[in-house]
Structures are given as structure tokens and as C-alpha cells.
């Protein structure tokens, strides 16, 4: 049985390792194992001595305990470690949904948040809650969400901070969302993989796990902490029955996390503030470069500055951003992501600000633009 193409991953698979100048990565700058262990004060010898047996299927108890401690009202029991963050989307969708259930998804969205769900419940049963293109920023209309709720609605899927807009709701909007979920006996899947990447001037918000027991929260070390190669993720589920159902599904996908990843994830957790601060500093620096760049090209781009995360959704006035991105990758080795793969239109691209080489890539892009538009 086929599932819709995972267009974003296919695009990256084609170009990520062949284009030298990248402007659209969603992860932040990574570090080596040696750097991580030095930062965490863990002798390399300990890593070498790690045995390569199976690990505990729910994750190392100490790691689950520590992760739970970073949320209010969450215990280690509520935390399930995953073999990758994206696995959590599949497991939750499988455990929660039956064919013909209705689901509301905030769009545009990371492909898996729509495609896996459409595969299970049927395309006609997935209703899109669309972002509104405001003058300065992307905006959410809670009234639009309320109108989409019907008797058969089971689940609302959101992602905050949001890929690709970089939007973060206010705490008041999150409170409203939690209230809607509770009042209508729904479930909320909140993908928080960019949690903690909040830009200066934006107020941080609580995790959905702290706000309602009817939530399933996804997080991991890929984006905020710059460690996507570890493939470490986790779900927070406070409802016991739902959690057990998800744990059962996990026995069919990964069983447990890889031992080296778990070891390194524990080291990373001990220095997570440092890793996050490093990511935020890079993003703020690159956003300033982007501000200046977009000021120089007002006729070609419409820039809505992100409030949080490592990414932004930018309008580009060319006939097709998809065709332009392909030409740019193949002719100039410069990578932008056509946001049509994320369910946006063909006038938008996603940019990413978490990488150290962003400034150099932006310079290359600007030189290329001059050859075409000036
Ligand atoms: C919103 C969102 N959720 C989940 C994931 C999956 O993370 P990973 O690729 O580390 O499994 C991504 C990755 O891009 C993402 O953007």
C-alpha cells in the first residue's frame, strides 16, 4: 500500500549532500562526539566501553526521569523514548486513529503530520486549519479552528514553534486551544521539536504536556540542540491507556533506542542549556543577516520575521518557487526549500537560520540574484 510522497525528505535526499550552500536546514549547527563528551565532562573511554546490547524499550530510566523533570506535572512514567523523533508521529497516529475519524491539522505542516494521518483516516477526513498571512507575521485564527470541529473530530494536530512559519502562539492562545480540546473531548498532538528556540522579543510558552492531560507531546534532540544524527526523540503522554497503546505500537517499529545514541543523549541532556544557547545565538545572528538581505530585495521577497524556531516561510515573487529552487540547486549549488512540499503554495520557500555557514550561503545567493535580477 502506498502513502503520499514525503516530498520534503525526497528533496533533501536529492540535494542535501550535493549542494555546498544551504539556506533551508531546520536543524541547528551540530557538534562531534568528541566535542559533546568534552562539553559534558564524560571520558571517551566510557563511550568505548558501552555494550551494544538492546536498551530498555521505554528508554533509560535516568534519562526519562531527567526529561520528565523539565516539565511541570510530568513523571518519568509519562515519557517514552523513541528511536527517532519522526517515529513519534507515526506511533501516535496509529495508536489514536481509526479509519474515518476526523482530524484537524494546522497547515502548512511538516509532511508526516499530514500524510501519515491522511493515510489512516482518509484524505477527506483531514481538515486544514490554515495560517493567515498577516502584514508582519503569520497569524492564527482560533475562530477558524472552532468552525472545523464536528462530532467525528478526534484529534487536533499542531506544531509549536512551527515549521515552516516560525510562529509561536501566545500563552492565551494556547490556553484557548487546551480549553477547546478539553471541552470537546478531543486529543491534541503537539509537535514541540523546536521547543526552547524562542527569539528575543517573543514570550516563551508552556509545553502542551503541562496544560492538558489530553495531549501527546513530541520532542527530541534534533533541532534545538543540534543533534539530529543521534535520532533521539520522546513522547510525553499522561494518559495511561493511550500510553500503553503507543508502547505496543513501538514494539512493531523500533523496540528500543540504539545504545550509542542513548549514551550520547544522556551526555547531551546534561549540557542542554549550553547547546540551546549556542543554537539561539547562531539563529539571532543569522536572522539579522536575513533582515538586511530582505531590506535589499523588497521587490523579490516578502519577509515575515519568525517569532521562534530555526526557520521561516518567505514569499518569493518568481513564477514557481519549486522550479526556481531546482534551478538554483543544480546551477549554483544553493539550497532553498520550496514550501509547496509542506502544503504551502508555490510562491513560498522555507529558510533555515541555525547553521554556521548561513552567512556565506546567503552571500552566494545574493551574488546569483544579481546575475538574474539586476
Ligand atoms: C515539525 C517536525 N517534526 C518532526 C520532525 C522530525 O525530526 P527528525 O527528522 O529528527 O526525526 C521534523 C524534522 O524536520 C520537524 O520539522
PDB file of C-alpha atoms in Angstrom, residues 11 16 25 33 36 43 75 82 87 90 99 110 116 143 157 169 177 205 227 231 237 260 280 289 305 321 358 361:
ATOM      1  CA  UNK A  11      14.061  16.965  -1.797  1.00  0.00           C
ATOM      2  CA  UNK A  16      21.369  17.928   0.948  1.00  0.00           C
ATOM      3  CA  UNK A  25      18.003  23.473   7.087  1.00  0.00           C
ATOM      4  CA  UNK A  33      31.018  13.135  19.605  1.00  0.00           C
ATOM      5  CA  UNK A  36      29.947  16.663  23.105  1.00  0.00           C
ATOM      6  CA  UNK A  43      35.553  10.382  29.375  1.00  0.00           C
ATOM      7  CA  UNK A  75       6.558  11.896  35.711  1.00  0.00           C
ATOM      8  CA  UNK A  82      11.857   6.885  20.642  1.00  0.00           C
ATOM      9  CA  UNK A  87       8.719   7.815  14.746  1.00  0.00           C
ATOM     10  CA  UNK A  90       3.662   7.501  13.232  1.00  0.00           C
ATOM     11  CA  UNK A  99     -10.325   4.909   9.553  1.00  0.00           C
ATOM     12  CA  UNK A 110       5.861  19.040   8.216  1.00  0.00           C
ATOM     13  CA  UNK A 116       0.522   9.641   7.914  1.00  0.00           C
ATOM     14  CA  UNK A 143     -12.387  31.019  15.330  1.00  0.00           C
ATOM     15  CA  UNK A 157      -2.509  18.360  15.293  1.00  0.00           C
ATOM     16  CA  UNK A 169       1.256  31.294  19.853  1.00  0.00           C
ATOM     17  CA  UNK A 177      -6.580  25.677  22.441  1.00  0.00           C
ATOM     18  CA  UNK A 205       5.015  29.406  26.378  1.00  0.00           C
ATOM     19  CA  UNK A 227      21.975  16.672  17.334  1.00  0.00           C
ATOM     20  CA  UNK A 231      17.921  10.321  16.214  1.00  0.00           C
ATOM     21  CA  UNK A 237       1.676  11.115  27.283  1.00  0.00           C
ATOM     22  CA  UNK A 260      25.270   4.634  21.466  1.00  0.00           C
ATOM     23  CA  UNK A 280      19.863  30.619  19.709  1.00  0.00           C
ATOM     24  CA  UNK A 289      21.772  38.990   8.233  1.00  0.00           C
ATOM     25  CA  UNK A 305      10.202  37.528  10.587  1.00  0.00           C
ATOM     26  CA  UNK A 321       9.483  28.634  -6.355  1.00  0.00           C
ATOM     27  CA  UNK A 358      24.361  30.561   6.642  1.00  0.00           C
ATOM     28  CA  UNK A 361      25.431  30.750   1.663  1.00  0.00           C
TER      29      UNK A 361
END
